[in-house]
mmCIF file of C-alpha atoms in Angstrom:
data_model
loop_
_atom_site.group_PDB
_atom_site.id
_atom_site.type_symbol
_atom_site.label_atom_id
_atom_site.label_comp_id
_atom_site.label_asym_id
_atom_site.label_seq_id
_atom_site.Cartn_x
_atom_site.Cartn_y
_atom_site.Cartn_z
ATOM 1 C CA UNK L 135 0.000 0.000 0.000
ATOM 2 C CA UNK L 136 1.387 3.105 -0.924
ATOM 3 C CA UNK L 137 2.101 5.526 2.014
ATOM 4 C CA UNK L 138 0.379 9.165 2.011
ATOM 5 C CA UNK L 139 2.460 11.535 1.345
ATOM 6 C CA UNK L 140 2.033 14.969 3.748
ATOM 7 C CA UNK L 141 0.509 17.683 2.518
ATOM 8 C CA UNK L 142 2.237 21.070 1.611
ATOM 9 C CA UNK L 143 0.878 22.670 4.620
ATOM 10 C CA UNK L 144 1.541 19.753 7.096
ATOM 11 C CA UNK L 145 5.236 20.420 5.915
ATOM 12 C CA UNK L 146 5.232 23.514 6.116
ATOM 13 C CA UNK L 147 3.204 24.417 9.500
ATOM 14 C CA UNK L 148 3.790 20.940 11.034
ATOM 15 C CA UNK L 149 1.091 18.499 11.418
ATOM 16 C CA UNK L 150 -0.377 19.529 15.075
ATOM 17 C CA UNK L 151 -3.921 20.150 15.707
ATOM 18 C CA UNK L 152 -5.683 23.477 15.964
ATOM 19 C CA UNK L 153 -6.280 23.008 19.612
ATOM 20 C CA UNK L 154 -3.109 22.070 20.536
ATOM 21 C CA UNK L 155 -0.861 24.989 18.430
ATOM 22 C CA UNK L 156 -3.472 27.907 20.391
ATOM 23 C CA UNK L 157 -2.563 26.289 23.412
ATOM 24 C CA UNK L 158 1.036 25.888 22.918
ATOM 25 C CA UNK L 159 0.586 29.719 21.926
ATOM 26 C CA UNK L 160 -0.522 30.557 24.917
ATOM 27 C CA UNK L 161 2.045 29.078 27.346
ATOM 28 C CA UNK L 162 4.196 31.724 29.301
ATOM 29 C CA UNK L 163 7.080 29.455 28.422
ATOM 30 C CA UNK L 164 6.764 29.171 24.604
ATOM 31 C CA UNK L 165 9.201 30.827 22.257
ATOM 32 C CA UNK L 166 8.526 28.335 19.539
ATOM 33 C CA UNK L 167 5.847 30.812 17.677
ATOM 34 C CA UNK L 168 6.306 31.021 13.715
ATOM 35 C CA UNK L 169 3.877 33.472 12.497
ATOM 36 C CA UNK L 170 2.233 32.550 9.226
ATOM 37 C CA UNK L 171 1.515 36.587 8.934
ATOM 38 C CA UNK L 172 3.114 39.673 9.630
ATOM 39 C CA UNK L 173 2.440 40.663 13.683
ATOM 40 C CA UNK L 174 1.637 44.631 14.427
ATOM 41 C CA UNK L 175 4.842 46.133 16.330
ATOM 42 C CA UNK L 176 2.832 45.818 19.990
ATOM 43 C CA UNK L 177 2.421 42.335 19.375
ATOM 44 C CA UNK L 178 5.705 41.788 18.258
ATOM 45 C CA UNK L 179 7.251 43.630 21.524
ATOM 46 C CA UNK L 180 5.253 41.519 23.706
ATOM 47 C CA UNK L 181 6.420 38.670 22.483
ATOM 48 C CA UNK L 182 9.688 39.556 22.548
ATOM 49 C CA UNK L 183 9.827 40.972 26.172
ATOM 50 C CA UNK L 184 7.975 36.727 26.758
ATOM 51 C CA UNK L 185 10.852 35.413 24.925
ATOM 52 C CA UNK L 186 13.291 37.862 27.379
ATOM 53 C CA UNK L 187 11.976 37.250 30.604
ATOM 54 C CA UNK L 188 11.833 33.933 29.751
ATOM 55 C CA UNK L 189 15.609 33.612 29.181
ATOM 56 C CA UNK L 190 16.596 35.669 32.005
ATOM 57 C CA UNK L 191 14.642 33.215 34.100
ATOM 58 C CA UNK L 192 16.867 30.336 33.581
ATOM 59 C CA UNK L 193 14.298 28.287 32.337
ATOM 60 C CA UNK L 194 15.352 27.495 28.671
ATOM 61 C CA UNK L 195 17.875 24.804 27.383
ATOM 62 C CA UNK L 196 20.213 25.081 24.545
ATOM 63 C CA UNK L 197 17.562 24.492 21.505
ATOM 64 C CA UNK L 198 15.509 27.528 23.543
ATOM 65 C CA UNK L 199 18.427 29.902 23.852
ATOM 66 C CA UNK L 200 18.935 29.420 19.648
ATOM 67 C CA UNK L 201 15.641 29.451 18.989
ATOM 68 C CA UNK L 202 14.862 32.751 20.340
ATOM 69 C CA UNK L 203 18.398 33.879 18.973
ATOM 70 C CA UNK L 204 17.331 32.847 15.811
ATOM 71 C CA UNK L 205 13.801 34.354 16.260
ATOM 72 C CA UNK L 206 14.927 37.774 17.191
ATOM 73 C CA UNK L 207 18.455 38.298 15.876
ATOM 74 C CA UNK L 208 18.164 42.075 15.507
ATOM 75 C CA UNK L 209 17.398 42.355 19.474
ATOM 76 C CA UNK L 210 21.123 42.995 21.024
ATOM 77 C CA UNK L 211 18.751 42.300 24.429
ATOM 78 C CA UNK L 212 17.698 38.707 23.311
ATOM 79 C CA UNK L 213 21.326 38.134 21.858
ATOM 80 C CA UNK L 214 22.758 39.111 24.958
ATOM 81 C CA UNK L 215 21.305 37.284 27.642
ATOM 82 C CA UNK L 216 20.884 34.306 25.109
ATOM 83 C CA UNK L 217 24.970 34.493 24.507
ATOM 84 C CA UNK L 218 25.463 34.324 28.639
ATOM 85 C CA UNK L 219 23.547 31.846 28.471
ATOM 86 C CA UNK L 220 25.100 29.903 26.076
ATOM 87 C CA UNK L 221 28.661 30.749 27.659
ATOM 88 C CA UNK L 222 27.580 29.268 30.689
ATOM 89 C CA UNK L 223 26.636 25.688 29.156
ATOM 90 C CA UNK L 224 29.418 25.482 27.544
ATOM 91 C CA UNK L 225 31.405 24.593 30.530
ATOM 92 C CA UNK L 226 30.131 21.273 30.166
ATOM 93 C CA UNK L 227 31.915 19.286 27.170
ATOM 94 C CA UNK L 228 28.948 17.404 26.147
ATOM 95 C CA UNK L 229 26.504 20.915 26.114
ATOM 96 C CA UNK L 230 29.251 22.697 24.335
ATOM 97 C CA UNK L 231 29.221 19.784 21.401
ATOM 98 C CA UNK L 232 25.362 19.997 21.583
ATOM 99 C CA UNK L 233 25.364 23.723 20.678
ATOM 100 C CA UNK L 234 27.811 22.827 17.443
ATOM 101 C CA UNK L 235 25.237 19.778 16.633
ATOM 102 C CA UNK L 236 22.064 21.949 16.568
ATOM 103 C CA UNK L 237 23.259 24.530 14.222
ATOM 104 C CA UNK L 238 24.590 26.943 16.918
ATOM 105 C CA UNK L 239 27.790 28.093 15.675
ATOM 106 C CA UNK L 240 25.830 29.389 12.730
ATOM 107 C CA UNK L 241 24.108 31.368 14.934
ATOM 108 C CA UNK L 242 26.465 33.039 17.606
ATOM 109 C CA UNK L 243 28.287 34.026 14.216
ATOM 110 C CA UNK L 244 25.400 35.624 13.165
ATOM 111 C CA UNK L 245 24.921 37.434 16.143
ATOM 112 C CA UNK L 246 28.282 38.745 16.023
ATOM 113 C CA UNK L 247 27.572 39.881 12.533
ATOM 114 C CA UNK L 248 24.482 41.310 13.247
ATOM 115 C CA UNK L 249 25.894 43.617 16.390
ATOM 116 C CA UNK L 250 29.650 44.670 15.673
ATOM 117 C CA UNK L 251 29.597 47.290 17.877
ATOM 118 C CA UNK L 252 28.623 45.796 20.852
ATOM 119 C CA UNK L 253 31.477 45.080 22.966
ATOM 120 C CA UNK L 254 29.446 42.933 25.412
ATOM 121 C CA UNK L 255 27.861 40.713 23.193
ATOM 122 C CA UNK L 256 31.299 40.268 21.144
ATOM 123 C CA UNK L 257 32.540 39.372 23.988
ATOM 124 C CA UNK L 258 30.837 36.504 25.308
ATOM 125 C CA UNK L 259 30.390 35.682 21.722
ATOM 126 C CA UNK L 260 34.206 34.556 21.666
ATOM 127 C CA UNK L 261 33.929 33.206 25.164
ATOM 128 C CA UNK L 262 31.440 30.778 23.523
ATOM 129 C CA UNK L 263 33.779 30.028 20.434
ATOM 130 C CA UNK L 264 36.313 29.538 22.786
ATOM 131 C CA UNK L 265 34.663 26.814 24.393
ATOM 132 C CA UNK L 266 32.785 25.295 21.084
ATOM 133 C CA UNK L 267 36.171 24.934 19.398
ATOM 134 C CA UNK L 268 37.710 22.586 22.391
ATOM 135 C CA UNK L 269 34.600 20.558 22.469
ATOM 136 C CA UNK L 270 35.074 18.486 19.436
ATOM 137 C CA UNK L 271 36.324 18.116 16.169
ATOM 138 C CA UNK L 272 33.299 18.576 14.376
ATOM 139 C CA UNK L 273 32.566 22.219 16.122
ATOM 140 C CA UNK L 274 36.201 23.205 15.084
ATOM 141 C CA UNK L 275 35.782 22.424 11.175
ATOM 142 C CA UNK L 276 32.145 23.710 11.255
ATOM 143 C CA UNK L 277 33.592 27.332 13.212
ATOM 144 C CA UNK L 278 36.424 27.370 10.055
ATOM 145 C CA UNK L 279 33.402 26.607 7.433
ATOM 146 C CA UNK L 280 31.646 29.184 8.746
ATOM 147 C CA UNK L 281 34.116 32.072 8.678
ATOM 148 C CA UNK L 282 34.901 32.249 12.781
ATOM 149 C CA UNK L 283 38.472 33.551 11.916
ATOM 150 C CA UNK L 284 37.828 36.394 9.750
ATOM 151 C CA UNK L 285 35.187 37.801 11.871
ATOM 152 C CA UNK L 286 37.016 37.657 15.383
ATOM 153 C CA UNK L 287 39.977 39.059 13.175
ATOM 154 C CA UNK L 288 37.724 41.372 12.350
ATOM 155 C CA UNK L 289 36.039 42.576 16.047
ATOM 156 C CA UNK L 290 39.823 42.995 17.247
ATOM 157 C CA UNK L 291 40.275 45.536 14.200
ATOM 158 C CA UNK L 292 37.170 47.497 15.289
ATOM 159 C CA UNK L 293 38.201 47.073 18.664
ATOM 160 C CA UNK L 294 40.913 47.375 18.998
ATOM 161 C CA UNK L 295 41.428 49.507 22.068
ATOM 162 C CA UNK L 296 39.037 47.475 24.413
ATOM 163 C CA UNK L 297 41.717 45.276 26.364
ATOM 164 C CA UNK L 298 39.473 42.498 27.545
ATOM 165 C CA UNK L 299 37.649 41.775 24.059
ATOM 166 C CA UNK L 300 41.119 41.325 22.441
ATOM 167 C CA UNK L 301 41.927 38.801 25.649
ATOM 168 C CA UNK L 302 39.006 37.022 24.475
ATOM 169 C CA UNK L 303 39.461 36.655 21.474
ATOM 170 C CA UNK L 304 42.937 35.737 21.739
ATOM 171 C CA UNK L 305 42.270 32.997 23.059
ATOM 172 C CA UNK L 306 39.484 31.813 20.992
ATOM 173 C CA UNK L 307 42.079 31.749 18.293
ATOM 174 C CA UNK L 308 44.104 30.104 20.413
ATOM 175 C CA UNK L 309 41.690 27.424 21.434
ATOM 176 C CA UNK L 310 41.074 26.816 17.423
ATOM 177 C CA UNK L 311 45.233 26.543 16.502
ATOM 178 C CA UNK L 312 45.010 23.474 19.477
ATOM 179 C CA UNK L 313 42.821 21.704 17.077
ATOM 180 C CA UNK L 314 44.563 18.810 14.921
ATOM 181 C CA UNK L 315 43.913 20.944 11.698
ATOM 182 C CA UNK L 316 47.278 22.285 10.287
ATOM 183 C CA UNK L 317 45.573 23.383 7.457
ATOM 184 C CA UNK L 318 43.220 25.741 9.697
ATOM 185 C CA UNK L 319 46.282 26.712 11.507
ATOM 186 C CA UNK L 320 47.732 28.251 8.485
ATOM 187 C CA UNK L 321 44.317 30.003 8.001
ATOM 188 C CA UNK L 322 44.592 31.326 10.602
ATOM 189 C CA UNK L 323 47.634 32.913 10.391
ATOM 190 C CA UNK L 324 46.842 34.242 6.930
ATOM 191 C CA UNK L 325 43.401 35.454 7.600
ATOM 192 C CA UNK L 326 44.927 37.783 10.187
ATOM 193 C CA UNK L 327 45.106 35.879 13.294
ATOM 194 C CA UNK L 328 48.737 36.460 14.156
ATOM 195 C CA UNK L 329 48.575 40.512 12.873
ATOM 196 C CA UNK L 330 45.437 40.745 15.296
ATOM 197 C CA UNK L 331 47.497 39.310 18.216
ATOM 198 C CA UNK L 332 50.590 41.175 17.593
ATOM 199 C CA UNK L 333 48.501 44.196 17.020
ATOM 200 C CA UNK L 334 46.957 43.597 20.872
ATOM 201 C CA UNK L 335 50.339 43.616 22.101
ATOM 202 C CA UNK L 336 51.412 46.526 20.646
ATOM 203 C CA UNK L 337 48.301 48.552 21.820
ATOM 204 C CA UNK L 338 48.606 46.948 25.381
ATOM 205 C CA UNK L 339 52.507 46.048 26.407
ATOM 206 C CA UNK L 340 51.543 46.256 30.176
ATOM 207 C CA UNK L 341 48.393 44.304 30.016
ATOM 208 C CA UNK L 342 49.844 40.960 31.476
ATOM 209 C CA UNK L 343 46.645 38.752 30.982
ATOM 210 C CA UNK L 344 46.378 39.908 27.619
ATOM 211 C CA UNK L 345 49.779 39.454 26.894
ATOM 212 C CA UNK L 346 49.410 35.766 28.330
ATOM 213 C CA UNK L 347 46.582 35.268 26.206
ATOM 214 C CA UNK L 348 48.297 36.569 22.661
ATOM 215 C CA UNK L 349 51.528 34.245 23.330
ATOM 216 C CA UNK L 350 48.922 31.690 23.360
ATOM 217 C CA UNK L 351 47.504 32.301 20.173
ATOM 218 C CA UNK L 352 51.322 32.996 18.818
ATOM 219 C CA UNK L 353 53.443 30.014 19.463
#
């Protein structure tokens, strides 16, 4: 017996029952909401400020934290508190390789593209590289695919008098050259890695953690 196939709608709204998607759209805890239609700014806000308080509560996992990333990437609120987040679950291995599985390194690199001149949120978006890039093999060659060198190259050229973002960043270079890549290594070096580093040293001779952290990404 041949097996029905889904309809276009079922694929493209999910096959859930009326009842169930108004309920689901009512929970204080749903961020999962895709809008078939256009929502009028108030709406819009409101759901954002759910999706915020909502973060900020602790409550979501990983898939959550992207989710609303993805959802809202022009909010530098949402990408914030979703980035702290994130930096915080990376301290455990297996959450950190989780993050790379689901698609997350596409998004924290979006993020960082989306907000370049937000020191915070650059930040802890390197903190989180850091971390993703010693977590497995397959985060490390999905952060070169994506372009992770040239933009961190990048944030320490537009920032590059802000001490602790170039610390940061050092060493999420750093953490990437430790991978068994030599061929990512030399990237690295050629898409402005070591100029970035030496660049931080030059700016900040005295700065001893940041001096630590560019050796690092040197040798």
């Amino acid at each position: 017996q041949q097996q029905q196939q889904p309809s276009s709608n079922s694929m493209l709204v999910g096959n859930v029952p009326p009842a169930v998607r108004l309920a689901h759209s009512k929970l204080s805890s749903s961020i999962y909401h895709h809008h078939v239609r256009p929502m009028s700014d108030d709406v819009e806000t409101a759901h954002m400020e759910k999706t915020l308080n909502y973060l900020e509560s602790g409550s979501g996992d990983i898939c959550d934290i992207l989710a609303a990333m993805r959802r809202f990437p022009f909010s530098l609120a949402v990408q914030r508190v979703s980035v702290e987040k994130l930096y915080a679950h990376c301290f455990d291995t297996e959450h950190a390789q989780a993050i790379g599985l689901v698609g997350g390194i596409r998004t924290i690199i979006d993020a960082m593209e989306h907000h370049p001149d937000d020191v915070a949120l650059q930040r802890g978006c390197a903190g989180v590289i850091k971390h993703l890039a010693g977590a497995s093999t397959y985060n490390l060659g999905m952060l070169d695919k994506m372009g992770s060198v040239s933009i961190i190259c990048a944030t320490m050229g537009r920032h590059d008098r802000v001490a602790p973002l170039l610390e940061s960043c050092c060493w999420a270079l750093e953490s990437m050259t430790r991978g068994p890549s030599p061929e990512l290594k030399m990237r690295i070096a050629k898409g402005g890695g070591i100029h970035a580093a030496m660049k931080a040293v030059e700016n900040f001779p005295n700065n001893e953690s940041l001096l630590r952290a560019a050796f690092h990404c040197l040798r």
